[in-house]
């Protein structure tokens, strides 16, 4: 029940088709109720939430609040759980995630990329692959969900190589004040610096696209609390124009990628992205071309956009 778990809870509480029956987190139930009611980014929740011991009542529905450190101590079958949304990050290997199945759940959807033996399926790209019906699925991360669609569309023209720099709001994996960290830069005060960090995005993209050895990635954490901007430089295989590229994404946004990819020419800043449900918002005003080199800018809300795709997965399995 971190940032992603609480966002999912808020969004699913009143869903007519999907029901949250239980949550599990080590924090005190009263503290969790407080964090669900009051959020520093998205504001106070207008939905009434009642907490009594280890149970929430939301929109007339009862939700069990568990505090188990080990999945093996949970009986998901007792709650008739169809899907566990595994948002702790602690059960991202296939062997660990499978403990939810042993505990009685029918499926597990991670909120991260997961280990290489778990199918990596991006909603809107390859989610209809037969592996999409597997018991354990990784929907990728927010950066992968943004980048995959962009590179896939561009590779229809032909990509020689791509450099991706994801400018991303700081996260809980960083430090509030300078502290020790195995990645020295991650240990620096998040709100005081622009901080480059190592990411595994290139490896994820190479699993999804025929671009092995042609992708390099880095993320730069910036002192804002929400939102991200993908700064993508692509060397194309043939001559292109700004108008051609913008037309490609504008058409995709209105057709096969509707609801996943958005195209705009409005002069956006990161604050404008908050609450946007798309995985990527192409900023057509900032597209530029020099020879065969393309610069593309895409925005995304790393919490709201990402949880939108996780909810899409739940609806896909529910159909």
PDB file of C-alpha atoms in Angstrom:
ATOM      1  CA  UNK A   1       0.000   0.000   0.000  1.00  0.00           C
ATOM      2  CA  UNK A   2       2.623   2.464  -1.122  1.00  0.00           C
ATOM      3  CA  UNK A   3       2.017   5.128  -3.752  1.00  0.00           C
ATOM      4  CA  UNK A   4       0.747   2.697  -6.424  1.00  0.00           C
ATOM      5  CA  UNK A   5      -1.249   0.496  -4.036  1.00  0.00           C
ATOM      6  CA  UNK A   6      -3.078   3.439  -2.477  1.00  0.00           C
ATOM      7  CA  UNK A   7      -3.782   4.997  -5.869  1.00  0.00           C
ATOM      8  CA  UNK A   8      -5.281   1.716  -7.066  1.00  0.00           C
ATOM      9  CA  UNK A   9      -7.390   1.443  -3.905  1.00  0.00           C
ATOM     10  CA  UNK A  10      -8.810   4.941  -4.378  1.00  0.00           C
ATOM     11  CA  UNK A  11      -9.619   4.324  -8.025  1.00  0.00           C
ATOM     12  CA  UNK A  12     -11.160   0.877  -7.540  1.00  0.00           C
ATOM     13  CA  UNK A  13     -13.236   1.667  -4.451  1.00  0.00           C
ATOM     14  CA  UNK A  14     -16.346   2.621  -6.423  1.00  0.00           C
ATOM     15  CA  UNK A  15     -15.779   0.477  -9.491  1.00  0.00           C
ATOM     16  CA  UNK A  16     -19.005  -1.319 -10.491  1.00  0.00           C
ATOM     17  CA  UNK A  17     -17.161  -4.331 -11.966  1.00  0.00           C
ATOM     18  CA  UNK A  18     -14.099  -4.715  -9.747  1.00  0.00           C
ATOM     19  CA  UNK A  19     -14.118  -5.106  -5.961  1.00  0.00           C
ATOM     20  CA  UNK A  20     -11.259  -4.705  -3.504  1.00  0.00           C
ATOM     21  CA  UNK A  21     -11.805  -7.338  -0.801  1.00  0.00           C
ATOM     22  CA  UNK A  22      -8.532  -7.134   1.152  1.00  0.00           C
ATOM     23  CA  UNK A  23      -5.307  -5.196   1.461  1.00  0.00           C
ATOM     24  CA  UNK A  24      -2.045  -6.210   3.114  1.00  0.00           C
ATOM     25  CA  UNK A  25       0.567  -3.843   4.543  1.00  0.00           C
ATOM     26  CA  UNK A  26       2.656  -3.782   7.693  1.00  0.00           C
ATOM     27  CA  UNK A  27       1.557  -0.264   8.626  1.00  0.00           C
ATOM     28  CA  UNK A  28      -1.121   0.324  11.251  1.00  0.00           C
ATOM     29  CA  UNK A  29      -4.660   0.257   9.812  1.00  0.00           C
ATOM     30  CA  UNK A  30      -5.430   3.733  11.183  1.00  0.00           C
ATOM     31  CA  UNK A  31      -2.298   5.128   9.527  1.00  0.00           C
ATOM     32  CA  UNK A  32      -3.244   3.502   6.223  1.00  0.00           C
ATOM     33  CA  UNK A  33      -6.758   4.950   6.446  1.00  0.00           C
ATOM     34  CA  UNK A  34      -5.239   8.391   7.025  1.00  0.00           C
ATOM     35  CA  UNK A  35      -2.935   8.079   3.979  1.00  0.00           C
ATOM     36  CA  UNK A  36      -5.868   6.984   1.814  1.00  0.00           C
ATOM     37  CA  UNK A  37      -7.961   9.952   2.944  1.00  0.00           C
ATOM     38  CA  UNK A  38      -5.256  12.582   2.566  1.00  0.00           C
ATOM     39  CA  UNK A  39      -2.761  12.610  -0.288  1.00  0.00           C
ATOM     40  CA  UNK A  40      -0.169  15.355  -0.784  1.00  0.00           C
ATOM     41  CA  UNK A  41      -0.358  15.086  -4.592  1.00  0.00           C
ATOM     42  CA  UNK A  42      -3.962  14.286  -5.426  1.00  0.00           C
ATOM     43  CA  UNK A  43      -5.622  15.970  -2.464  1.00  0.00           C
ATOM     44  CA  UNK A  44      -8.198  14.840   0.072  1.00  0.00           C
ATOM     45  CA  UNK A  45     -10.296  11.855  -1.007  1.00  0.00           C
ATOM     46  CA  UNK A  46     -13.927  12.843  -1.345  1.00  0.00           C
ATOM     47  CA  UNK A  47     -15.024   9.254  -0.667  1.00  0.00           C
ATOM     48  CA  UNK A  48     -15.963   8.434   2.945  1.00  0.00           C
ATOM     49  CA  UNK A  49     -13.751   5.753   4.460  1.00  0.00           C
ATOM     50  CA  UNK A  50     -14.572   4.211   7.823  1.00  0.00           C
ATOM     51  CA  UNK A  51     -11.971   2.224   9.743  1.00  0.00           C
ATOM     52  CA  UNK A  52     -12.768  -0.131  12.596  1.00  0.00           C
ATOM     53  CA  UNK A  53      -9.900  -2.266  13.866  1.00  0.00           C
ATOM     54  CA  UNK A  54      -8.688  -4.259  10.840  1.00  0.00           C
ATOM     55  CA  UNK A  55     -11.514  -3.459   8.459  1.00  0.00           C
ATOM     56  CA  UNK A  56     -12.389  -0.591   6.141  1.00  0.00           C
ATOM     57  CA  UNK A  57     -15.858   0.296   4.911  1.00  0.00           C
ATOM     58  CA  UNK A  58     -15.912   2.199   1.617  1.00  0.00           C
ATOM     59  CA  UNK A  59     -19.019   2.836  -0.494  1.00  0.00           C
ATOM     60  CA  UNK A  60     -20.854   0.189   1.509  1.00  0.00           C
ATOM     61  CA  UNK A  61     -18.189  -2.437   0.852  1.00  0.00           C
ATOM     62  CA  UNK A  62     -16.136  -4.157   3.565  1.00  0.00           C
ATOM     63  CA  UNK A  63     -12.386  -4.464   2.997  1.00  0.00           C
ATOM     64  CA  UNK A  64     -10.201  -6.637   5.228  1.00  0.00           C
ATOM     65  CA  UNK A  65      -6.960  -4.989   6.342  1.00  0.00           C
ATOM     66  CA  UNK A  66      -4.162  -7.519   6.849  1.00  0.00           C
ATOM     67  CA  UNK A  67      -0.706  -6.955   8.346  1.00  0.00           C
ATOM     68  CA  UNK A  68       1.285  -9.991   7.285  1.00  0.00           C
ATOM     69  CA  UNK A  69       5.011  -9.815   6.538  1.00  0.00           C
ATOM     70  CA  UNK A  70       4.904 -13.139   4.661  1.00  0.00           C
ATOM     71  CA  UNK A  71       2.417 -14.124   1.958  1.00  0.00           C
ATOM     72  CA  UNK A  72       2.542 -17.695   3.259  1.00  0.00           C
ATOM     73  CA  UNK A  73       0.591 -16.461   6.295  1.00  0.00           C
ATOM     74  CA  UNK A  74      -2.299 -15.180   4.152  1.00  0.00           C
ATOM     75  CA  UNK A  75      -5.318 -17.192   3.023  1.00  0.00           C
ATOM     76  CA  UNK A  76      -6.413 -15.434  -0.159  1.00  0.00           C
ATOM     77  CA  UNK A  77      -8.914 -18.229  -0.806  1.00  0.00           C
ATOM     78  CA  UNK A  78     -10.827 -17.099   2.269  1.00  0.00           C
ATOM     79  CA  UNK A  79     -11.511 -13.805   0.493  1.00  0.00           C
ATOM     80  CA  UNK A  80     -12.201 -15.418  -2.926  1.00  0.00           C
ATOM     81  CA  UNK A  81      -9.379 -13.385  -4.457  1.00  0.00           C
ATOM     82  CA  UNK A  82      -9.225 -13.511  -8.248  1.00  0.00           C
ATOM     83  CA  UNK A  83      -6.208 -11.215  -8.675  1.00  0.00           C
ATOM     84  CA  UNK A  84      -3.511 -10.012  -6.303  1.00  0.00           C
ATOM     85  CA  UNK A  85      -2.051  -6.640  -7.232  1.00  0.00           C
ATOM     86  CA  UNK A  86       1.511  -7.180  -6.031  1.00  0.00           C
ATOM     87  CA  UNK A  87       2.708  -3.639  -5.323  1.00  0.00           C
ATOM     88  CA  UNK A  88       5.263  -4.256  -2.581  1.00  0.00           C
ATOM     89  CA  UNK A  89       8.191  -4.912  -4.928  1.00  0.00           C
ATOM     90  CA  UNK A  90       9.221  -7.762  -2.612  1.00  0.00           C
ATOM     91  CA  UNK A  91       7.569 -10.533  -4.655  1.00  0.00           C
ATOM     92  CA  UNK A  92       8.778  -9.700  -8.171  1.00  0.00           C
ATOM     93  CA  UNK A  93      10.434 -13.050  -8.942  1.00  0.00           C
ATOM     94  CA  UNK A  94       8.292 -15.878 -10.303  1.00  0.00           C
ATOM     95  CA  UNK A  95       8.995 -18.092  -7.297  1.00  0.00           C
ATOM     96  CA  UNK A  96       8.051 -15.362  -4.835  1.00  0.00           C
ATOM     97  CA  UNK A  97       4.981 -14.178  -6.772  1.00  0.00           C
ATOM     98  CA  UNK A  98       3.783 -17.786  -6.990  1.00  0.00           C
ATOM     99  CA  UNK A  99       3.356 -17.757  -3.220  1.00  0.00           C
ATOM    100  CA  UNK A 100       0.208 -15.709  -3.799  1.00  0.00           C
ATOM    101  CA  UNK A 101      -1.150 -18.567  -5.929  1.00  0.00           C
ATOM    102  CA  UNK A 102      -0.309 -21.094  -3.234  1.00  0.00           C
ATOM    103  CA  UNK A 103      -2.142 -18.818  -0.786  1.00  0.00           C
ATOM    104  CA  UNK A 104      -5.295 -19.148  -2.895  1.00  0.00           C
ATOM    105  CA  UNK A 105      -5.230 -16.334  -5.468  1.00  0.00           C
ATOM    106  CA  UNK A 106      -5.970 -17.182  -9.100  1.00  0.00           C
ATOM    107  CA  UNK A 107      -3.671 -14.568 -10.673  1.00  0.00           C
ATOM    108  CA  UNK A 108      -0.921 -12.106  -9.772  1.00  0.00           C
ATOM    109  CA  UNK A 109      -0.314  -8.768 -11.498  1.00  0.00           C
ATOM    110  CA  UNK A 110       2.964  -7.117 -10.556  1.00  0.00           C
ATOM    111  CA  UNK A 111       3.442  -3.358 -10.448  1.00  0.00           C
ATOM    112  CA  UNK A 112       6.971  -3.615 -11.829  1.00  0.00           C
ATOM    113  CA  UNK A 113       8.939  -5.404 -14.540  1.00  0.00           C
ATOM    114  CA  UNK A 114       9.728  -8.510 -12.506  1.00  0.00           C
ATOM    115  CA  UNK A 115      12.227 -11.271 -13.216  1.00  0.00           C
ATOM    116  CA  UNK A 116      12.951 -12.551 -16.729  1.00  0.00           C
ATOM    117  CA  UNK A 117      10.900 -15.729 -16.225  1.00  0.00           C
ATOM    118  CA  UNK A 118       7.694 -13.697 -15.821  1.00  0.00           C
ATOM    119  CA  UNK A 119       5.980 -12.622 -19.074  1.00  0.00           C
ATOM    120  CA  UNK A 120       6.585  -8.908 -19.753  1.00  0.00           C
ATOM    121  CA  UNK A 121       3.411  -7.687 -21.417  1.00  0.00           C
ATOM    122  CA  UNK A 122       2.635  -4.045 -22.126  1.00  0.00           C
ATOM    123  CA  UNK A 123      -1.037  -3.204 -22.353  1.00  0.00           C
ATOM    124  CA  UNK A 124      -1.802  -1.967 -25.866  1.00  0.00           C
ATOM    125  CA  UNK A 125       1.353  -3.543 -27.292  1.00  0.00           C
ATOM    126  CA  UNK A 126       1.427  -7.294 -26.656  1.00  0.00           C
ATOM    127  CA  UNK A 127      -1.169  -7.907 -23.944  1.00  0.00           C
ATOM    128  CA  UNK A 128      -3.215 -10.168 -26.229  1.00  0.00           C
ATOM    129  CA  UNK A 129      -0.243 -12.557 -26.437  1.00  0.00           C
ATOM    130  CA  UNK A 130      -1.308 -16.000 -25.074  1.00  0.00           C
ATOM    131  CA  UNK A 131       1.004 -15.345 -22.106  1.00  0.00           C
ATOM    132  CA  UNK A 132      -1.442 -12.596 -21.145  1.00  0.00           C
ATOM    133  CA  UNK A 133      -3.616 -15.342 -19.701  1.00  0.00           C
ATOM    134  CA  UNK A 134      -0.797 -16.662 -17.506  1.00  0.00           C
ATOM    135  CA  UNK A 135      -1.218 -16.786 -13.742  1.00  0.00           C
ATOM    136  CA  UNK A 136       1.607 -14.278 -13.152  1.00  0.00           C
ATOM    137  CA  UNK A 137       2.094 -11.245 -15.396  1.00  0.00           C
ATOM    138  CA  UNK A 138       4.349  -8.207 -15.351  1.00  0.00           C
ATOM    139  CA  UNK A 139       2.809  -5.104 -16.984  1.00  0.00           C
ATOM    140  CA  UNK A 140       6.204  -3.362 -17.023  1.00  0.00           C
ATOM    141  CA  UNK A 141       6.915  -0.067 -15.291  1.00  0.00           C
ATOM    142  CA  UNK A 142       5.679   3.425 -16.069  1.00  0.00           C
ATOM    143  CA  UNK A 143       8.760   4.245 -18.178  1.00  0.00           C
ATOM    144  CA  UNK A 144       8.414   1.021 -20.185  1.00  0.00           C
ATOM    145  CA  UNK A 145       4.726   1.715 -20.808  1.00  0.00           C
ATOM    146  CA  UNK A 146       5.598   5.133 -22.165  1.00  0.00           C
ATOM    147  CA  UNK A 147       8.588   4.129 -24.300  1.00  0.00           C
ATOM    148  CA  UNK A 148       7.419   0.851 -25.854  1.00  0.00           C
ATOM    149  CA  UNK A 149       4.601   2.336 -27.922  1.00  0.00           C
ATOM    150  CA  UNK A 150       6.776   5.203 -29.155  1.00  0.00           C
ATOM    151  CA  UNK A 151       9.653   3.006 -30.314  1.00  0.00           C
ATOM    152  CA  UNK A 152       7.316   0.430 -31.834  1.00  0.00           C
ATOM    153  CA  UNK A 153       5.636   3.071 -33.988  1.00  0.00           C
ATOM    154  CA  UNK A 154       8.944   4.637 -35.016  1.00  0.00           C
ATOM    155  CA  UNK A 155      10.449   1.263 -35.880  1.00  0.00           C
ATOM    156  CA  UNK A 156       7.794   0.842 -38.552  1.00  0.00           C
ATOM    157  CA  UNK A 157       9.878   3.493 -40.359  1.00  0.00           C
ATOM    158  CA  UNK A 158      13.171   2.070 -39.105  1.00  0.00           C
ATOM    159  CA  UNK A 159      15.377   2.805 -36.090  1.00  0.00           C
ATOM    160  CA  UNK A 160      19.173   2.741 -36.209  1.00  0.00           C
ATOM    161  CA  UNK A 161      19.596   3.586 -32.524  1.00  0.00           C
ATOM    162  CA  UNK A 162      17.781   5.316 -29.676  1.00  0.00           C
ATOM    163  CA  UNK A 163      18.831   7.239 -26.565  1.00  0.00           C
ATOM    164  CA  UNK A 164      16.168   7.729 -23.877  1.00  0.00           C
ATOM    165  CA  UNK A 165      16.495  10.138 -20.971  1.00  0.00           C
ATOM    166  CA  UNK A 166      13.527   9.923 -18.602  1.00  0.00           C
ATOM    167  CA  UNK A 167      13.189  13.074 -16.499  1.00  0.00           C
ATOM    168  CA  UNK A 168      11.261  11.731 -13.517  1.00  0.00           C
ATOM    169  CA  UNK A 169       9.905  13.088 -10.249  1.00  0.00           C
ATOM    170  CA  UNK A 170      11.730  11.837  -7.169  1.00  0.00           C
ATOM    171  CA  UNK A 171      10.515   8.628  -5.546  1.00  0.00           C
ATOM    172  CA  UNK A 172      10.564   6.750  -2.240  1.00  0.00           C
ATOM    173  CA  UNK A 173      13.697   4.925  -3.383  1.00  0.00           C
ATOM    174  CA  UNK A 174      15.631   8.159  -2.897  1.00  0.00           C
ATOM    175  CA  UNK A 175      16.662   9.956   0.267  1.00  0.00           C
ATOM    176  CA  UNK A 176      15.200  13.077   1.845  1.00  0.00           C
ATOM    177  CA  UNK A 177      18.647  14.077   3.163  1.00  0.00           C
ATOM    178  CA  UNK A 178      22.090  12.846   2.120  1.00  0.00           C
ATOM    179  CA  UNK A 179      22.623   9.237   3.200  1.00  0.00           C
ATOM    180  CA  UNK A 180      24.595   6.116   2.339  1.00  0.00           C
ATOM    181  CA  UNK A 181      23.441   4.214  -0.751  1.00  0.00           C
ATOM    182  CA  UNK A 182      25.079   1.601  -2.989  1.00  0.00           C
ATOM    183  CA  UNK A 183      24.287   3.938  -5.900  1.00  0.00           C
ATOM    184  CA  UNK A 184      25.971   7.046  -4.514  1.00  0.00           C
ATOM    185  CA  UNK A 185      23.800   9.516  -6.423  1.00  0.00           C
ATOM    186  CA  UNK A 186      20.574   7.933  -5.180  1.00  0.00           C
ATOM    187  CA  UNK A 187      21.756   8.682  -1.670  1.00  0.00           C
ATOM    188  CA  UNK A 188      21.732  12.444  -2.232  1.00  0.00           C
ATOM    189  CA  UNK A 189      18.878  14.659  -1.019  1.00  0.00           C
ATOM    190  CA  UNK A 190      16.098  14.200  -3.595  1.00  0.00           C
ATOM    191  CA  UNK A 191      14.593  17.686  -3.348  1.00  0.00           C
ATOM    192  CA  UNK A 192      17.935  19.493  -3.600  1.00  0.00           C
ATOM    193  CA  UNK A 193      19.483  18.213  -6.838  1.00  0.00           C
ATOM    194  CA  UNK A 194      18.944  16.978 -10.359  1.00  0.00           C
ATOM    195  CA  UNK A 195      20.081  13.372  -9.901  1.00  0.00           C
ATOM    196  CA  UNK A 196      20.998  10.881 -12.667  1.00  0.00           C
ATOM    197  CA  UNK A 197      20.176   7.294 -11.680  1.00  0.00           C
ATOM    198  CA  UNK A 198      20.753   3.881 -13.217  1.00  0.00           C
ATOM    199  CA  UNK A 199      17.698   2.095 -14.639  1.00  0.00           C
ATOM    200  CA  UNK A 200      17.036  -1.197 -16.433  1.00  0.00           C
ATOM    201  CA  UNK A 201      14.723   0.279 -19.072  1.00  0.00           C
ATOM    202  CA  UNK A 202      16.956  -0.691 -22.011  1.00  0.00           C
ATOM    203  CA  UNK A 203      16.861  -4.362 -21.033  1.00  0.00           C
ATOM    204  CA  UNK A 204      13.069  -4.265 -20.761  1.00  0.00           C
ATOM    205  CA  UNK A 205      12.683  -2.602 -24.159  1.00  0.00           C
ATOM    206  CA  UNK A 206      15.004  -5.155 -25.767  1.00  0.00           C
ATOM    207  CA  UNK A 207      12.700  -7.913 -24.477  1.00  0.00           C
ATOM    208  CA  UNK A 208       9.766  -6.222 -26.199  1.00  0.00           C
ATOM    209  CA  UNK A 209      11.229  -4.885 -29.452  1.00  0.00           C
ATOM    210  CA  UNK A 210      13.711  -6.132 -32.110  1.00  0.00           C
ATOM    211  CA  UNK A 211      16.255  -3.459 -31.161  1.00  0.00           C
ATOM    212  CA  UNK A 212      18.887  -5.399 -29.223  1.00  0.00           C
ATOM    213  CA  UNK A 213      22.091  -3.432 -28.737  1.00  0.00           C
ATOM    214  CA  UNK A 214      20.556  -0.267 -30.174  1.00  0.00           C
ATOM    215  CA  UNK A 215      18.998   1.312 -27.079  1.00  0.00           C
ATOM    216  CA  UNK A 216      20.622   3.282 -24.244  1.00  0.00           C
ATOM    217  CA  UNK A 217      18.686   4.702 -21.304  1.00  0.00           C
ATOM    218  CA  UNK A 218      19.145   6.867 -18.225  1.00  0.00           C
ATOM    219  CA  UNK A 219      16.759   8.489 -15.788  1.00  0.00           C
ATOM    220  CA  UNK A 220      17.272  11.892 -14.210  1.00  0.00           C
ATOM    221  CA  UNK A 221      15.342  12.498 -10.993  1.00  0.00           C
ATOM    222  CA  UNK A 222      14.198  16.082 -10.639  1.00  0.00           C
ATOM    223  CA  UNK A 223      12.921  17.971  -7.562  1.00  0.00           C
ATOM    224  CA  UNK A 224       9.183  17.697  -8.289  1.00  0.00           C
ATOM    225  CA  UNK A 225       6.754  15.320  -6.587  1.00  0.00           C
ATOM    226  CA  UNK A 226       4.875  14.021  -9.625  1.00  0.00           C
ATOM    227  CA  UNK A 227       5.136  13.605 -13.371  1.00  0.00           C
ATOM    228  CA  UNK A 228       7.759  12.591 -15.902  1.00  0.00           C
ATOM    229  CA  UNK A 229       9.034  13.620 -19.314  1.00  0.00           C
ATOM    230  CA  UNK A 230      10.693  11.222 -21.743  1.00  0.00           C
ATOM    231  CA  UNK A 231      13.377  12.960 -23.826  1.00  0.00           C
ATOM    232  CA  UNK A 232      13.949  10.563 -26.712  1.00  0.00           C
ATOM    233  CA  UNK A 233      16.617  10.916 -29.404  1.00  0.00           C
ATOM    234  CA  UNK A 234      16.351   8.453 -32.276  1.00  0.00           C
ATOM    235  CA  UNK A 235      18.602   7.968 -35.279  1.00  0.00           C
ATOM    236  CA  UNK A 236      16.267   6.858 -38.044  1.00  0.00           C
ATOM    237  CA  UNK A 237      17.100   4.659 -41.041  1.00  0.00           C
ATOM    238  CA  UNK A 238      15.620   7.053 -43.564  1.00  0.00           C
ATOM    239  CA  UNK A 239      14.875  10.723 -44.024  1.00  0.00           C
ATOM    240  CA  UNK A 240      11.932  12.024 -42.008  1.00  0.00           C
ATOM    241  CA  UNK A 241      10.197  15.307 -41.248  1.00  0.00           C
ATOM    242  CA  UNK A 242       8.626  16.815 -38.143  1.00  0.00           C
ATOM    243  CA  UNK A 243       5.253  16.865 -39.894  1.00  0.00           C
ATOM    244  CA  UNK A 244       5.519  13.164 -40.804  1.00  0.00           C
ATOM    245  CA  UNK A 245       6.361  12.103 -37.256  1.00  0.00           C
ATOM    246  CA  UNK A 246       3.653  14.239 -35.654  1.00  0.00           C
ATOM    247  CA  UNK A 247       1.095  12.913 -38.135  1.00  0.00           C
ATOM    248  CA  UNK A 248       2.130   9.341 -37.251  1.00  0.00           C
ATOM    249  CA  UNK A 249       1.466   9.842 -33.538  1.00  0.00           C
ATOM    250  CA  UNK A 250      -1.626  11.974 -34.019  1.00  0.00           C
ATOM    251  CA  UNK A 251      -3.184   9.194 -36.118  1.00  0.00           C
ATOM    252  CA  UNK A 252      -2.168   6.483 -33.627  1.00  0.00           C
ATOM    253  CA  UNK A 253      -3.653   8.460 -30.724  1.00  0.00           C
ATOM    254  CA  UNK A 254      -6.998   8.725 -32.514  1.00  0.00           C
ATOM    255  CA  UNK A 255      -7.124   5.076 -33.565  1.00  0.00           C
ATOM    256  CA  UNK A 256      -5.402   1.907 -32.311  1.00  0.00           C
ATOM    257  CA  UNK A 257      -3.708   3.632 -29.352  1.00  0.00           C
ATOM    258  CA  UNK A 258      -6.702   5.662 -28.225  1.00  0.00           C
ATOM    259  CA  UNK A 259      -6.769   5.847 -24.441  1.00  0.00           C
ATOM    260  CA  UNK A 260      -3.126   4.785 -24.168  1.00  0.00           C
ATOM    261  CA  UNK A 261      -1.254   7.357 -26.226  1.00  0.00           C
ATOM    262  CA  UNK A 262      -2.248  11.020 -26.477  1.00  0.00           C
ATOM    263  CA  UNK A 263      -1.073  13.694 -28.902  1.00  0.00           C
ATOM    264  CA  UNK A 264      -1.061  17.391 -28.096  1.00  0.00           C
ATOM    265  CA  UNK A 265       0.421  20.635 -29.339  1.00  0.00           C
ATOM    266  CA  UNK A 266      -0.473  22.562 -26.184  1.00  0.00           C
ATOM    267  CA  UNK A 267       2.500  24.148 -24.343  1.00  0.00           C
ATOM    268  CA  UNK A 268       2.454  21.727 -21.396  1.00  0.00           C
ATOM    269  CA  UNK A 269       4.549  21.591 -18.221  1.00  0.00           C
ATOM    270  CA  UNK A 270       4.769  18.680 -15.790  1.00  0.00           C
ATOM    271  CA  UNK A 271       2.015  20.005 -13.490  1.00  0.00           C
ATOM    272  CA  UNK A 272      -0.452  19.714 -16.386  1.00  0.00           C
ATOM    273  CA  UNK A 273       0.061  15.943 -16.563  1.00  0.00           C
ATOM    274  CA  UNK A 274      -1.171  15.153 -13.054  1.00  0.00           C
ATOM    275  CA  UNK A 275      -4.185  12.837 -13.245  1.00  0.00           C
ATOM    276  CA  UNK A 276      -3.709  12.060 -16.955  1.00  0.00           C
ATOM    277  CA  UNK A 277      -4.670   8.436 -17.682  1.00  0.00           C
ATOM    278  CA  UNK A 278      -2.490   7.967 -20.795  1.00  0.00           C
ATOM    279  CA  UNK A 279       0.811   6.087 -20.777  1.00  0.00           C
ATOM    280  CA  UNK A 280       2.430   8.736 -22.954  1.00  0.00           C
ATOM    281  CA  UNK A 281       1.460  12.206 -24.139  1.00  0.00           C
ATOM    282  CA  UNK A 282       3.382  13.213 -27.263  1.00  0.00           C
ATOM    283  CA  UNK A 283       4.269  16.915 -27.209  1.00  0.00           C
ATOM    284  CA  UNK A 284       4.081  17.694 -30.930  1.00  0.00           C
ATOM    285  CA  UNK A 285       5.226  21.262 -30.388  1.00  0.00           C
ATOM    286  CA  UNK A 286       8.635  19.975 -29.233  1.00  0.00           C
ATOM    287  CA  UNK A 287       9.240  17.428 -31.998  1.00  0.00           C
ATOM    288  CA  UNK A 288      12.373  18.301 -33.968  1.00  0.00           C
ATOM    289  CA  UNK A 289      14.344  16.716 -36.806  1.00  0.00           C
ATOM    290  CA  UNK A 290      17.941  17.243 -37.927  1.00  0.00           C
ATOM    291  CA  UNK A 291      18.757  15.069 -40.908  1.00  0.00           C
ATOM    292  CA  UNK A 292      17.739  11.568 -39.808  1.00  0.00           C
ATOM    293  CA  UNK A 293      17.995  12.376 -36.123  1.00  0.00           C
ATOM    294  CA  UNK A 294      14.679  12.769 -34.319  1.00  0.00           C
ATOM    295  CA  UNK A 295      14.021  14.429 -30.970  1.00  0.00           C
ATOM    296  CA  UNK A 296      10.689  13.443 -29.415  1.00  0.00           C
ATOM    297  CA  UNK A 297       9.232  14.576 -26.096  1.00  0.00           C
ATOM    298  CA  UNK A 298       6.540  12.597 -24.253  1.00  0.00           C
ATOM    299  CA  UNK A 299       4.950  13.289 -20.870  1.00  0.00           C
ATOM    300  CA  UNK A 300       3.323  10.878 -18.416  1.00  0.00           C
ATOM    301  CA  UNK A 301       1.945  10.780 -14.894  1.00  0.00           C
ATOM    302  CA  UNK A 302       4.058   8.034 -13.351  1.00  0.00           C
ATOM    303  CA  UNK A 303       1.287   7.145 -10.876  1.00  0.00           C
ATOM    304  CA  UNK A 304      -2.071   7.881 -12.478  1.00  0.00           C
ATOM    305  CA  UNK A 305      -1.110   6.860 -16.004  1.00  0.00           C
ATOM    306  CA  UNK A 306       0.524   3.665 -14.788  1.00  0.00           C
ATOM    307  CA  UNK A 307      -2.343   2.575 -12.524  1.00  0.00           C
ATOM    308  CA  UNK A 308      -4.679   3.176 -15.478  1.00  0.00           C
ATOM    309  CA  UNK A 309      -2.922   0.381 -17.358  1.00  0.00           C
ATOM    310  CA  UNK A 310      -3.068  -1.938 -14.339  1.00  0.00           C
ATOM    311  CA  UNK A 311      -6.818  -1.335 -14.193  1.00  0.00           C
ATOM    312  CA  UNK A 312      -6.990  -2.046 -17.936  1.00  0.00           C
ATOM    313  CA  UNK A 313      -5.423  -5.435 -17.185  1.00  0.00           C
ATOM    314  CA  UNK A 314      -8.086  -6.173 -14.572  1.00  0.00           C
ATOM    315  CA  UNK A 315     -10.856  -5.313 -17.039  1.00  0.00           C
ATOM    316  CA  UNK A 316      -9.194  -7.415 -19.743  1.00  0.00           C
ATOM    317  CA  UNK A 317      -9.148 -10.447 -17.446  1.00  0.00           C
ATOM    318  CA  UNK A 318     -12.683  -9.735 -16.259  1.00  0.00           C
ATOM    319  CA  UNK A 319     -14.180  -9.778 -19.772  1.00  0.00           C
TER     320      UNK A 319
END
